[in-house]
Amino acid sequence: MRDVLYLAWRYLAYHRSKTAVLVLSIALILYVPTGLRVLMRQARQELTARASSTPLVIGARGSPLELVLKALYAGGQNPPLLRYAEAERVARTGLAQAIPLYIRYHAQGDPIVGTTLDYFAFRGLRIEEGRQMTRLGDCVAGAEVARRRGLRPQDAILSSAENLFDVAGAYPLKMRLTGILAPTGTPDDRVIFADVKTTWVIEGLAHGHEDLGRPEAARGVLERQGGKVTGNASVIEYNEVTDDNIGSFHFHGDPAAYPITAVIAVPRDEKAATLLMGRYQSAGEPHQILRPLEVIEELLETVLTVENFVVAALVLVGATTLATAALVFLLSLRLRRREMETLVRLGASRRRIGALMASEIAAVIGTAALLAGGLTWATAAAGGDLLGRLVLH
Amino acid sequence: MIRIRDLDFTYPTGEFRLRVPQLSLPPGSHAAVVGPSGSGKTTLLNLISGVLIPQAGRVWVGELEITSIEEAARRAFRLRHIGMVFQEFELLEYLTVLDNILLPYRLSRRLRLEPAVRRRAEALAARVAIADKLHRHVDCLSFGERQRVGLCRALVAEPRLVLADEPTAGLDPASKALVMEALLNDTHSRGATLVTVTHDAELLPRFDPLIDLQSFAEAIP
């Protein structure tokens, strides 16, 4: 048998280009449906696990799916915003803990999630390196963001400008990284957390600038009327919160009217959940309350149907390609008829010639299967990360 | 070594018939098969080696009647006891020169590929001046060199019978001399029987007996 395998190997090695094309074709036929299945299974697990651990999400009326994807995975389209007052309203009912989320800005492509410290307790997030954020302008990074960008506590993270040509838009804020979270295998690994007030500073709803009451800032005064001072365009606004200038940061207007993306409501019990949901059922209610698991299961049903169609199409394509591969093998046998005749004239047995052919075919299919297995394994290993990127972007 | 009695062979298409009433070659003889093109020289070699089976008559190689055994046994016998040199070399392009020479050992369980066999293959290659090409693929060789590889393959298992089908056809004089010397010397030194098909009149004095197929055709009414 060793001699037969040797001859088969020599043949395949000599025709390496033809062999490589065959192996690659068969490997892809095997890999694509199985890889897709593996990825979809992981997607189902990850989406369902996250949704199961989030009891209720409140947001402005609009697409339930967009709201859930944004609130749970910090991905997808931006849903309509609601006011911070809604979080206060939920808290006032005493039925549930209200955790606000404002997810609109990014830092070099990584989403910035504005929230409160309650979120960390709710998700069981632990600081692995450094410390928790303590003041305006602080942030902590998810494990994967920190690993990918090589971040360490005390590094600076600059929020991205939303629109370079919009002079009235959000300006970049230089944030101080105080800590890095322990890995969780969830979307929390792929985001940067800041206090919700910090995200309002990024938005320009709060800001800090030099004190116009001080004599050295006189050049920045446009007008003084009694105690009211109006600044001109030369007033220096701070793009970083420091211990020296934190006192100058202030909010304009009522924070209750400031925007947030969603509120995670953590009800005391099932009865409280039912009562809270009842409060959002009236026809004129501008907000919606959702059980994320129901939204995700609906999404998965649709995805499953599409997946079945895709797999069916892939099986058809695969069958066609396998038939082509079989044809290649048959044509190859025909081209090698003279070689077979020589082996017969030398005295090789039918069994040995058959074993030689079978070994070559088995080697090609076996290598293709190994390659497909390796690719499937790699897909399974990187599936969570891949899925996260797909959802986030 | 070889005995033929009342052999009658026709191809399935019926376009050619070979009849050999009687032929006997003692062990160690160096016979040449001659005759015009289409007279059945190659067919005769194939009948002696058991590649073809006649419709009538009997063929013995040594003590074995090759016409009376199953195909599998004929193949096994051929691989072990008969060395074949083909006019068109019939080498495997995907193997190196050395692997082509050792091919019989890769096709049979009874032939064991031991270090001594490799040394014998290398010695044979050296004798026909292709020792420096052992690890090249055969498509890099000249025609003469390819025939020498084919010759080494036929001799490596030290067969009792060597059947050579126009082994020098189309070769340059140097290659022709190398091939014939190796073929004659090797078989002579081992006492093996050699049956060669040839059109080359220059070579005929080196063979005895000469088997003229035309004489069979004329003798049969």
Coordinates of C-alpha atoms in Angstrom, one line a residue:
Chain A
M1 CA 0.0 0.0 0.0
R2 CA 2.9 2.3 0.8
D3 CA 4.1 2.0 -2.8
V4 CA 0.7 2.8 -4.2
L5 CA 0.5 5.8 -2.0
Y6 CA 3.9 6.9 -3.1
L7 CA 3.0 6.6 -6.8
A8 CA -0.2 8.5 -6.2
W9 CA 1.7 11.2 -4.4
R10 CA 4.2 11.5 -7.2
Y11 CA 1.4 11.9 -9.8
L12 CA -0.4 14.5 -7.7
A13 CA 2.8 16.4 -7.0
Y14 CA 3.8 16.4 -10.7
H15 CA 0.4 17.8 -11.7
R16 CA 0.3 20.2 -8.7
S17 CA -1.6 23.0 -10.4
K18 CA -4.4 20.7 -11.6
T19 CA -4.4 19.0 -8.1
A20 CA -4.5 22.4 -6.3
V21 CA -7.5 23.6 -8.4
L22 CA -9.4 20.4 -7.8
V23 CA -8.6 20.4 -4.0
L24 CA -9.6 24.0 -3.7
S25 CA -12.9 23.5 -5.7
I26 CA -13.9 20.5 -3.6
A27 CA -12.9 22.2 -0.3
L28 CA -15.0 25.2 -1.1
I29 CA -18.0 23.1 -2.0
L30 CA -17.7 21.4 1.4
Y31 CA -16.8 24.5 3.3
V32 CA -19.3 27.1 2.2
P33 CA -22.5 25.3 3.4
T34 CA -20.9 24.0 6.6
G35 CA -19.1 27.3 7.4
L36 CA -22.4 29.1 6.8
R37 CA -24.2 26.7 9.2
V38 CA -21.5 27.1 11.8
L39 CA -21.6 30.9 11.5
M40 CA -25.4 31.0 11.7
R41 CA -25.4 28.7 14.7
Q42 CA -23.0 30.9 16.5
A43 CA -25.0 34.0 15.4
R44 CA -28.1 32.4 16.9
Q45 CA -26.3 31.6 20.1
E46 CA -24.7 35.0 20.5
L47 CA -27.8 37.0 19.6
T48 CA -30.1 34.9 21.7
A49 CA -27.8 34.9 24.8
R50 CA -27.5 38.7 24.7
A51 CA -31.2 39.2 24.2
S52 CA -32.1 36.7 27.0
S53 CA -29.9 38.7 29.4
T54 CA -31.7 42.0 28.6
P55 CA -35.2 42.0 30.0
L56 CA -36.7 45.2 28.5
V57 CA -35.6 47.9 26.2
I58 CA -37.4 51.3 25.8
G59 CA -36.9 53.6 22.9
A60 CA -38.7 56.0 20.6
R61 CA -41.2 54.5 18.2
G62 CA -39.6 53.1 15.0
S63 CA -38.1 49.9 14.0
P64 CA -38.0 47.5 16.9
L65 CA -35.0 45.7 15.3
E66 CA -32.9 48.8 14.9
L67 CA -33.6 49.7 18.5
V68 CA -32.6 46.3 19.8
L69 CA -29.5 46.0 17.6
K70 CA -28.3 49.4 18.7
A71 CA -29.1 48.9 22.4
L72 CA -27.8 45.4 22.7
Y73 CA -25.0 45.2 20.1
A74 CA -24.1 48.9 19.6
G75 CA -24.6 48.2 15.9
G76 CA -26.9 48.8 12.9
Q77 CA -28.7 52.0 12.0
N78 CA -29.3 54.8 14.5
P79 CA -32.9 54.5 15.7
P80 CA -34.9 57.7 16.5
L81 CA -33.8 59.2 19.8
L82 CA -35.7 59.8 23.0
R83 CA -35.2 62.2 25.9
Y84 CA -33.3 61.4 29.0
A85 CA -36.5 62.3 30.9
E86 CA -37.8 58.9 29.8
A87 CA -35.1 57.1 31.9
E88 CA -36.1 59.3 34.8
R89 CA -39.7 58.4 34.2
V90 CA -39.0 54.7 34.4
A91 CA -36.9 55.1 37.5
R92 CA -39.7 57.1 39.2
T93 CA -42.2 54.2 38.7
G94 CA -40.2 52.1 41.0
L95 CA -41.0 49.1 38.8
A96 CA -37.6 48.8 37.3
Q97 CA -34.0 50.1 37.3
A98 CA -33.4 52.4 34.3
I99 CA -30.1 52.4 32.5
P100 CA -29.8 55.0 29.8
L101 CA -27.8 54.3 26.7
Y102 CA -26.6 56.9 24.2
I103 CA -24.8 55.2 21.3
R104 CA -24.1 57.6 18.5
Y105 CA -20.4 58.5 18.4
H106 CA -17.3 56.6 17.6
A107 CA -13.6 56.6 18.2
Q108 CA -11.7 55.4 15.2
G109 CA -14.6 53.2 14.3
D110 CA -15.3 51.8 17.7
P111 CA -18.7 52.7 19.1
I112 CA -18.7 55.0 22.2
V113 CA -21.5 53.8 24.6
G114 CA -22.7 56.6 26.9
T115 CA -24.3 55.1 30.0
T116 CA -24.1 55.0 33.8
L117 CA -22.2 52.8 36.2
D118 CA -25.4 50.8 36.7
Y119 CA -24.7 49.3 33.3
F120 CA -21.4 47.7 34.5
A121 CA -23.2 46.1 37.4
F122 CA -26.1 44.9 35.3
R123 CA -23.9 43.2 32.7
G124 CA -21.4 42.0 35.4
L125 CA -18.5 43.8 33.7
R126 CA -15.2 43.8 35.6
I127 CA -12.3 46.2 35.3
E128 CA -9.2 44.0 34.6
E129 CA -6.6 46.8 34.3
G130 CA -6.7 50.3 35.7
R131 CA -9.9 51.7 37.4
Q132 CA -13.4 52.7 36.7
M133 CA -14.3 56.0 35.2
T134 CA -14.9 58.7 37.8
R135 CA -15.4 62.0 36.1
L136 CA -16.5 63.7 33.0
G137 CA -14.2 62.9 30.1
D138 CA -13.2 59.5 31.4
C139 CA -13.8 56.3 29.5
V140 CA -13.1 52.5 29.8
A141 CA -12.4 50.2 26.8
G142 CA -13.7 46.8 26.0
A143 CA -11.1 44.0 26.0
E144 CA -11.0 43.5 22.3
V145 CA -10.8 47.2 21.5
A146 CA -7.9 47.6 24.0
R147 CA -6.1 44.5 22.6
R148 CA -6.6 45.5 18.9
R149 CA -5.5 49.1 19.5
G150 CA -2.8 48.4 22.1
L151 CA -4.5 50.6 24.7
R152 CA -3.3 51.0 28.3
P153 CA -4.9 53.0 31.1
Q154 CA -4.0 56.7 31.0
D155 CA -3.9 56.6 27.2
A156 CA -6.0 59.2 25.4
I157 CA -8.9 58.3 23.1
L158 CA -10.1 60.9 20.6
S159 CA -13.7 60.7 19.5
S160 CA -14.2 60.9 15.8
A161 CA -15.6 64.0 14.1
E162 CA -19.1 63.2 12.8
N163 CA -18.7 65.5 9.8
L164 CA -15.6 67.2 8.8
F165 CA -17.4 70.0 6.9
D166 CA -20.0 70.8 9.5
V167 CA -18.6 73.6 11.6
A168 CA -21.5 73.5 14.0
G169 CA -21.2 69.7 14.4
A170 CA -19.6 67.6 17.1
Y171 CA -15.9 68.2 17.6
P172 CA -13.6 65.5 18.7
L173 CA -13.2 65.2 22.5
K174 CA -10.0 63.8 23.9
M175 CA -11.0 61.3 26.6
R176 CA -8.9 59.8 29.3
L177 CA -8.8 56.0 29.3
T178 CA -9.0 54.9 33.0
G179 CA -9.5 51.2 32.7
I180 CA -9.8 48.2 30.5
L181 CA -12.6 45.6 30.9
A182 CA -12.1 41.9 31.3
P183 CA -13.1 40.0 28.2
T184 CA -16.7 38.7 28.2
G185 CA -17.1 37.3 24.7
T186 CA -20.0 39.7 24.2
P187 CA -20.4 43.0 22.2
D188 CA -19.2 44.8 25.3
D189 CA -15.7 43.7 24.3
R190 CA -15.9 45.8 21.1
V191 CA -17.0 49.2 22.5
I192 CA -15.7 52.1 24.5
F193 CA -17.8 53.1 27.6
A194 CA -18.1 56.7 28.8
D195 CA -20.6 58.4 31.1
V196 CA -23.7 59.5 29.3
K197 CA -22.8 63.1 30.2
T198 CA -19.4 62.7 28.4
T199 CA -21.3 61.8 25.2
W200 CA -23.4 64.9 25.6
V201 CA -20.1 66.9 25.8
I202 CA -19.1 65.2 22.5
E203 CA -22.4 66.3 21.1
G204 CA -21.7 69.9 22.2
L205 CA -24.6 70.1 24.6
A206 CA -22.1 70.7 27.4
H207 CA -18.8 72.4 27.0
G208 CA -16.0 74.1 28.9
H209 CA -14.2 77.3 27.9
E210 CA -12.0 80.0 29.5
D211 CA -13.6 82.1 32.2
L212 CA -14.7 85.4 30.5
G213 CA -14.8 87.1 33.9
R214 CA -11.0 87.0 34.2
P215 CA -9.0 89.9 32.9
E216 CA -6.8 87.8 30.5
A217 CA -9.9 86.6 28.7
A218 CA -11.1 90.2 27.9
R219 CA -10.3 89.7 24.2
G220 CA -13.0 87.0 24.0
V221 CA -15.8 89.3 25.3
L222 CA -18.3 90.5 22.7
E223 CA -20.7 92.3 25.0
R224 CA -21.4 92.8 28.7
Q225 CA -24.9 93.6 29.9
G226 CA -25.1 93.7 33.7
G227 CA -24.0 90.3 34.9
K228 CA -24.5 88.7 31.5
V229 CA -21.4 88.3 29.4
T230 CA -21.5 87.3 25.7
G231 CA -18.4 85.8 24.2
N232 CA -17.1 86.2 20.6
A233 CA -15.6 83.6 18.3
S234 CA -12.1 83.9 19.8
V235 CA -13.2 82.3 23.1
I236 CA -11.1 79.2 23.6
E237 CA -13.2 76.0 24.0
Y238 CA -11.6 73.0 25.7
N239 CA -11.4 69.8 23.7
E240 CA -10.3 67.8 26.7
V241 CA -11.5 67.6 30.3
T242 CA -8.7 68.0 32.8
D243 CA -8.5 68.5 36.5
D244 CA -7.7 72.2 35.9
N245 CA -10.6 73.0 33.5
I246 CA -13.3 70.5 34.7
G247 CA -14.9 73.4 36.7
S248 CA -15.6 75.3 33.5
F249 CA -17.7 72.5 31.9
H250 CA -21.4 73.3 32.1
F251 CA -24.6 72.2 30.5
H252 CA -27.0 74.4 28.6
G253 CA -30.6 73.8 29.1
D254 CA -32.3 71.0 31.0
P255 CA -30.5 67.6 30.9
A256 CA -33.8 65.9 31.0
A257 CA -34.4 67.1 27.4
Y258 CA -31.0 65.7 26.2
P259 CA -31.0 62.8 23.8
I260 CA -30.4 59.2 24.5
T261 CA -30.8 56.1 22.2
A262 CA -32.5 53.7 24.6
V263 CA -33.2 52.8 28.2
I264 CA -32.6 49.3 29.5
A265 CA -35.3 48.6 32.0
V266 CA -34.4 45.9 34.6
P267 CA -37.8 45.2 36.3
R268 CA -38.0 44.0 39.9
D269 CA -39.9 40.9 38.9
E270 CA -42.2 39.6 36.1
K271 CA -45.2 41.4 37.5
A272 CA -43.3 44.7 37.5
A273 CA -42.3 44.0 33.9
T274 CA -45.9 43.4 32.9
L275 CA -47.0 46.6 34.6
L276 CA -44.2 48.6 33.0
M277 CA -45.1 47.3 29.6
G278 CA -48.7 48.2 30.2
R279 CA -47.8 51.8 30.6
Y280 CA -46.4 51.9 27.0
Q281 CA -49.5 50.4 25.3
S282 CA -51.6 53.5 24.8
A283 CA -52.2 54.6 21.3
G284 CA -50.6 58.0 21.7
E285 CA -47.5 56.8 23.4
P286 CA -44.4 58.1 21.5
H287 CA -42.2 55.4 22.9
Q288 CA -42.1 51.6 22.6
I289 CA -41.1 49.0 25.1
L290 CA -39.7 45.7 23.8
R291 CA -38.7 42.3 25.0
P292 CA -35.4 41.9 23.0
L293 CA -35.7 38.1 22.9
E294 CA -38.9 38.3 21.0
V295 CA -37.5 40.7 18.5
I296 CA -34.3 38.6 18.0
E297 CA -36.3 35.4 17.6
E298 CA -38.4 37.0 14.9
L299 CA -35.2 38.1 13.2
L300 CA -33.7 34.6 13.5
E301 CA -36.8 33.1 11.9
T302 CA -36.4 35.3 8.9
V303 CA -32.7 34.6 8.8
L304 CA -33.3 30.8 9.0
T305 CA -35.6 30.9 6.0
V306 CA -33.1 32.8 4.0
E307 CA -30.3 30.5 5.2
N308 CA -32.3 27.5 4.0
F309 CA -32.7 29.0 0.6
V310 CA -29.0 29.9 0.4
V311 CA -27.9 26.4 1.6
A312 CA -30.3 24.8 -1.0
A313 CA -28.7 26.9 -3.7
L314 CA -25.2 26.0 -2.5
V315 CA -26.0 22.3 -2.5
L316 CA -27.1 22.7 -6.2
V317 CA -23.9 24.6 -7.1
G318 CA -21.9 22.0 -5.1
A319 CA -23.5 19.1 -6.9
T320 CA -22.7 20.7 -10.2
T321 CA -19.1 21.3 -9.2
L322 CA -18.8 17.8 -7.9
A323 CA -20.1 16.4 -11.2
T324 CA -17.5 18.6 -13.0
A325 CA -14.8 17.2 -10.7
A326 CA -16.0 13.7 -11.5
L327 CA -15.8 14.5 -15.2
V328 CA -12.3 15.8 -14.7
F329 CA -11.3 12.5 -13.0
L330 CA -12.9 10.5 -15.8
L331 CA -11.2 12.5 -18.5
S332 CA -8.0 12.2 -16.7
L333 CA -8.4 8.4 -16.7
R334 CA -9.0 8.5 -20.4
L335 CA -5.9 10.6 -21.0
R336 CA -4.0 8.0 -18.9
R337 CA -5.2 5.0 -20.8
R338 CA -1.8 4.4 -22.3
E339 CA -0.2 4.6 -18.9
M340 CA -2.7 2.0 -17.6
E341 CA -1.9 -0.2 -20.6
T342 CA 1.8 0.0 -19.8
L343 CA 1.2 -1.0 -16.2
V344 CA -0.9 -3.9 -17.4
R345 CA 1.9 -5.0 -19.8
L346 CA 4.5 -4.7 -17.0
G347 CA 2.2 -7.0 -15.0
A348 CA 0.5 -4.8 -12.4
S349 CA -2.7 -6.4 -11.1
R350 CA -6.1 -4.9 -11.6
R351 CA -6.3 -4.3 -7.8
R352 CA -3.1 -2.4 -7.7
I353 CA -4.1 -0.2 -10.7
G354 CA -7.5 0.4 -9.1
A355 CA -5.8 1.2 -5.7
L356 CA -3.5 3.7 -7.5
M357 CA -6.5 5.5 -9.0
A358 CA -8.5 5.3 -5.8
S359 CA -5.6 6.7 -3.8
E360 CA -5.2 9.7 -6.0
I361 CA -9.0 10.4 -5.8
A362 CA -9.0 9.8 -2.1
A363 CA -5.9 12.0 -1.6
V364 CA -7.6 14.9 -3.4
I365 CA -10.9 14.5 -1.6
G366 CA -9.2 13.9 1.7
T367 CA -7.0 17.0 1.4
A368 CA -10.1 19.0 0.3
A369 CA -12.0 17.7 3.3
L370 CA -9.1 18.6 5.7
L371 CA -8.9 22.0 4.2
A372 CA -12.7 22.5 4.5
G373 CA -12.5 21.2 8.1
G374 CA -9.7 23.7 8.9
L375 CA -11.7 26.6 7.3
T376 CA -14.8 25.5 9.3
W377 CA -12.8 25.4 12.5
A378 CA -11.3 28.8 11.8
T379 CA -14.8 30.1 11.1
A380 CA -16.0 28.7 14.4
A381 CA -13.1 30.2 16.2
A382 CA -13.4 33.6 14.6
G383 CA -17.2 33.4 14.3
G384 CA -18.0 35.6 17.2
D385 CA -15.6 38.3 16.2
L386 CA -16.8 38.1 12.6
L387 CA -20.4 38.3 13.6
G388 CA -19.6 41.3 15.9
R389 CA -18.0 43.1 13.0
L390 CA -20.9 42.3 10.7
V391 CA -23.4 43.6 13.1
L392 CA -21.4 46.6 14.2
H393 CA -20.6 47.7 10.6
Chain B
M1 CA 12.9 -21.7 -21.9
I2 CA 10.2 -20.8 -24.5
R3 CA 8.1 -23.4 -26.2
I4 CA 5.2 -22.8 -28.6
R5 CA 2.9 -25.4 -30.1
D6 CA 0.3 -24.9 -32.8
L7 CA -0.3 -21.2 -31.8
D8 CA -3.1 -19.5 -33.7
F9 CA -4.1 -16.0 -32.8
T10 CA -6.5 -13.5 -34.4
Y11 CA -7.3 -10.1 -33.1
P12 CA -11.1 -9.6 -32.4
T13 CA -11.4 -7.4 -35.4
G14 CA -10.2 -10.3 -37.5
E15 CA -7.8 -8.1 -39.5
F16 CA -4.7 -10.0 -38.6
R17 CA -3.8 -13.7 -38.0
L18 CA -0.6 -15.1 -36.5
R19 CA 0.1 -18.8 -36.7
V20 CA 3.3 -20.4 -35.2
P21 CA 3.2 -24.2 -35.6
Q22 CA 6.3 -24.8 -33.4
L23 CA 9.0 -22.8 -31.8
S24 CA 11.5 -23.7 -29.1
L25 CA 14.2 -21.5 -27.5
P26 CA 16.6 -23.0 -25.0
P27 CA 17.5 -21.0 -21.8
G28 CA 20.1 -18.3 -22.3
S29 CA 19.5 -18.0 -26.0
H30 CA 19.5 -14.6 -27.7
A31 CA 16.9 -14.7 -30.3
A32 CA 15.9 -12.0 -32.8
V33 CA 12.4 -11.9 -34.3
V34 CA 12.4 -10.5 -37.8
G35 CA 9.9 -10.0 -40.6
P36 CA 8.2 -7.2 -42.5
S37 CA 6.0 -4.6 -40.8
G38 CA 2.7 -6.1 -39.9
S39 CA 3.9 -9.7 -39.8
G40 CA 3.1 -10.0 -36.0
K41 CA 6.5 -9.5 -34.3
T42 CA 5.1 -7.4 -31.5
T43 CA 2.0 -9.7 -31.3
L44 CA 4.4 -12.7 -30.8
L45 CA 6.1 -10.9 -27.9
N46 CA 2.7 -10.2 -26.3
L47 CA 1.7 -13.8 -26.7
I48 CA 4.9 -15.0 -25.1
S49 CA 4.5 -12.6 -22.2
G50 CA 0.8 -13.5 -21.7
V51 CA -0.5 -10.0 -22.5
L52 CA -2.5 -11.7 -25.3
I53 CA -4.0 -15.2 -25.3
P54 CA -4.2 -17.2 -28.5
Q55 CA -7.5 -18.8 -29.7
A56 CA -5.6 -22.0 -30.1
G57 CA -2.2 -23.5 -29.2
R58 CA 0.0 -23.5 -26.1
V59 CA 2.9 -21.3 -24.9
W60 CA 5.3 -22.3 -22.2
V61 CA 7.8 -20.0 -20.4
G62 CA 10.1 -22.2 -18.5
E63 CA 8.0 -24.9 -16.9
L64 CA 4.9 -22.7 -16.8
E65 CA 2.3 -23.0 -19.5
I66 CA 1.3 -19.4 -19.7
T67 CA -1.7 -20.0 -21.9
S68 CA -3.4 -22.2 -19.2
I69 CA -3.3 -19.8 -16.2
E70 CA -5.7 -17.0 -15.1
E71 CA -5.0 -13.4 -16.1
A72 CA -4.0 -12.4 -12.5
A73 CA -1.4 -15.2 -12.4
R74 CA -0.1 -14.2 -15.8
R75 CA 0.3 -10.6 -14.7
A76 CA 2.1 -11.7 -11.5
F77 CA 4.4 -14.0 -13.5
R78 CA 5.2 -11.3 -16.0
L79 CA 6.0 -8.8 -13.3
R80 CA 8.3 -11.2 -11.5
H81 CA 10.0 -13.2 -14.4
I82 CA 9.7 -11.2 -17.6
G83 CA 11.5 -7.9 -18.3
M84 CA 10.0 -5.8 -21.2
V85 CA 11.5 -3.1 -23.3
F86 CA 9.1 -1.2 -25.4
Q87 CA 9.8 0.6 -28.7
E88 CA 8.2 3.8 -27.4
F89 CA 9.7 3.5 -23.9
E90 CA 6.4 3.7 -22.0
L91 CA 7.9 5.6 -19.1
L92 CA 5.7 7.4 -16.5
E93 CA 6.2 11.1 -17.0
Y94 CA 5.5 12.0 -13.4
L95 CA 8.2 9.8 -12.0
T96 CA 11.9 10.4 -11.9
V97 CA 14.4 8.3 -13.7
L98 CA 15.2 6.3 -10.6
D99 CA 11.5 5.8 -9.8
N100 CA 10.8 4.6 -13.3
I101 CA 13.6 2.1 -13.1
L102 CA 12.2 0.8 -9.8
L103 CA 8.6 0.8 -11.0
P104 CA 8.3 -3.0 -11.0
Y105 CA 9.0 -3.0 -7.3
R106 CA 6.2 -0.6 -6.7
L107 CA 3.8 -2.7 -8.6
S108 CA 4.4 -6.1 -6.9
R109 CA 4.2 -7.2 -3.3
R110 CA 6.5 -10.1 -4.0
L111 CA 9.3 -7.8 -5.2
R112 CA 10.8 -6.1 -2.2
L113 CA 12.4 -2.7 -2.7
E114 CA 15.5 -3.2 -0.6
P115 CA 18.7 -1.1 -0.5
A116 CA 20.4 -3.8 -2.7
V117 CA 17.8 -3.2 -5.4
R118 CA 18.4 0.5 -5.3
R119 CA 22.2 -0.1 -5.7
R120 CA 21.5 -2.5 -8.6
A121 CA 19.3 0.2 -10.2
E122 CA 22.1 2.8 -9.8
A123 CA 24.7 0.3 -11.2
L124 CA 22.5 -0.3 -14.3
A125 CA 22.0 3.4 -14.8
A126 CA 25.8 3.9 -14.6
R127 CA 26.3 1.2 -17.1
V128 CA 24.1 3.0 -19.7
A129 CA 25.5 6.4 -18.8
I130 CA 22.4 8.0 -17.1
A131 CA 23.7 7.8 -13.5
D132 CA 23.8 11.6 -13.3
K133 CA 20.1 11.9 -14.3
L134 CA 18.6 9.5 -11.7
H135 CA 16.6 12.3 -10.0
R136 CA 15.4 14.1 -13.1
H137 CA 11.9 13.6 -14.6
V138 CA 12.0 11.6 -17.8
D139 CA 10.6 14.4 -19.9
C140 CA 13.9 16.2 -19.5
L141 CA 15.8 13.3 -21.2
S142 CA 16.7 12.7 -24.9
F143 CA 15.1 9.8 -26.8
G144 CA 18.2 7.7 -26.4
E145 CA 18.3 8.3 -22.6
R146 CA 14.7 7.4 -22.3
Q147 CA 15.2 4.1 -23.9
R148 CA 18.1 3.4 -21.6
V149 CA 15.7 4.1 -18.6
G150 CA 13.3 1.6 -20.2
L151 CA 16.1 -0.9 -20.5
C152 CA 17.1 -0.5 -16.8
R153 CA 13.5 -0.9 -15.8
A154 CA 13.3 -4.2 -17.7
L155 CA 16.5 -5.5 -16.2
V156 CA 16.3 -4.3 -12.6
A157 CA 14.4 -7.3 -11.2
E158 CA 16.8 -9.7 -12.9
P159 CA 14.2 -11.5 -15.0
R160 CA 14.8 -14.9 -16.5
L161 CA 13.3 -13.7 -19.8
V162 CA 13.7 -10.3 -21.5
L163 CA 11.4 -9.3 -24.4
A164 CA 12.6 -6.2 -26.3
D165 CA 10.4 -4.7 -29.0
E166 CA 12.7 -2.8 -31.4
P167 CA 14.8 -1.4 -28.5
T168 CA 17.1 0.6 -30.8
A169 CA 14.6 2.0 -33.3
G170 CA 15.2 5.7 -33.8
L171 CA 18.2 5.9 -31.6
D172 CA 21.5 7.5 -32.4
P173 CA 24.5 5.2 -32.9
A174 CA 26.0 5.8 -29.5
S175 CA 22.7 5.1 -27.7
K176 CA 22.1 2.1 -29.9
A177 CA 25.4 0.7 -28.9
L178 CA 24.9 1.3 -25.2
V179 CA 21.5 -0.2 -25.2
M180 CA 22.5 -3.4 -27.1
E181 CA 25.7 -3.9 -25.1
A182 CA 23.8 -3.6 -21.8
L183 CA 21.0 -5.8 -23.0
L184 CA 23.3 -8.6 -24.3
N185 CA 25.8 -8.4 -21.5
D186 CA 23.3 -8.4 -18.7
T187 CA 21.3 -11.4 -20.1
H188 CA 24.4 -13.3 -21.0
S189 CA 26.0 -12.8 -17.5
R190 CA 22.8 -14.1 -15.8
G191 CA 22.0 -16.8 -18.3
A192 CA 18.7 -15.1 -19.1
T193 CA 16.9 -15.6 -22.4
L194 CA 16.5 -12.6 -24.7
V195 CA 14.0 -12.2 -27.5
T196 CA 14.4 -9.0 -29.5
V197 CA 12.3 -7.7 -32.3
T198 CA 14.5 -5.7 -34.7
H199 CA 14.6 -4.3 -38.2
D200 CA 18.3 -3.5 -37.9
A201 CA 20.3 -5.8 -40.1
E202 CA 23.6 -4.7 -38.4
L203 CA 22.4 -6.3 -35.2
L204 CA 21.4 -9.6 -36.6
P205 CA 24.8 -11.3 -36.4
R206 CA 24.7 -10.9 -32.6
F207 CA 21.6 -13.1 -32.3
D208 CA 21.0 -16.7 -32.7
P209 CA 18.5 -18.0 -33.6
L210 CA 16.7 -15.7 -36.0
I211 CA 12.9 -16.2 -36.0
D212 CA 11.6 -15.1 -39.3
L213 CA 7.8 -14.8 -39.1
Q214 CA 7.4 -14.8 -42.8
S215 CA 8.7 -18.3 -42.9
F216 CA 5.9 -19.4 -40.7
A217 CA 3.4 -17.7 -42.9
E218 CA 4.8 -19.5 -46.0
A219 CA 4.9 -22.9 -44.3
I220 CA 1.2 -22.8 -43.4
P221 CA -1.1 -23.7 -46.3

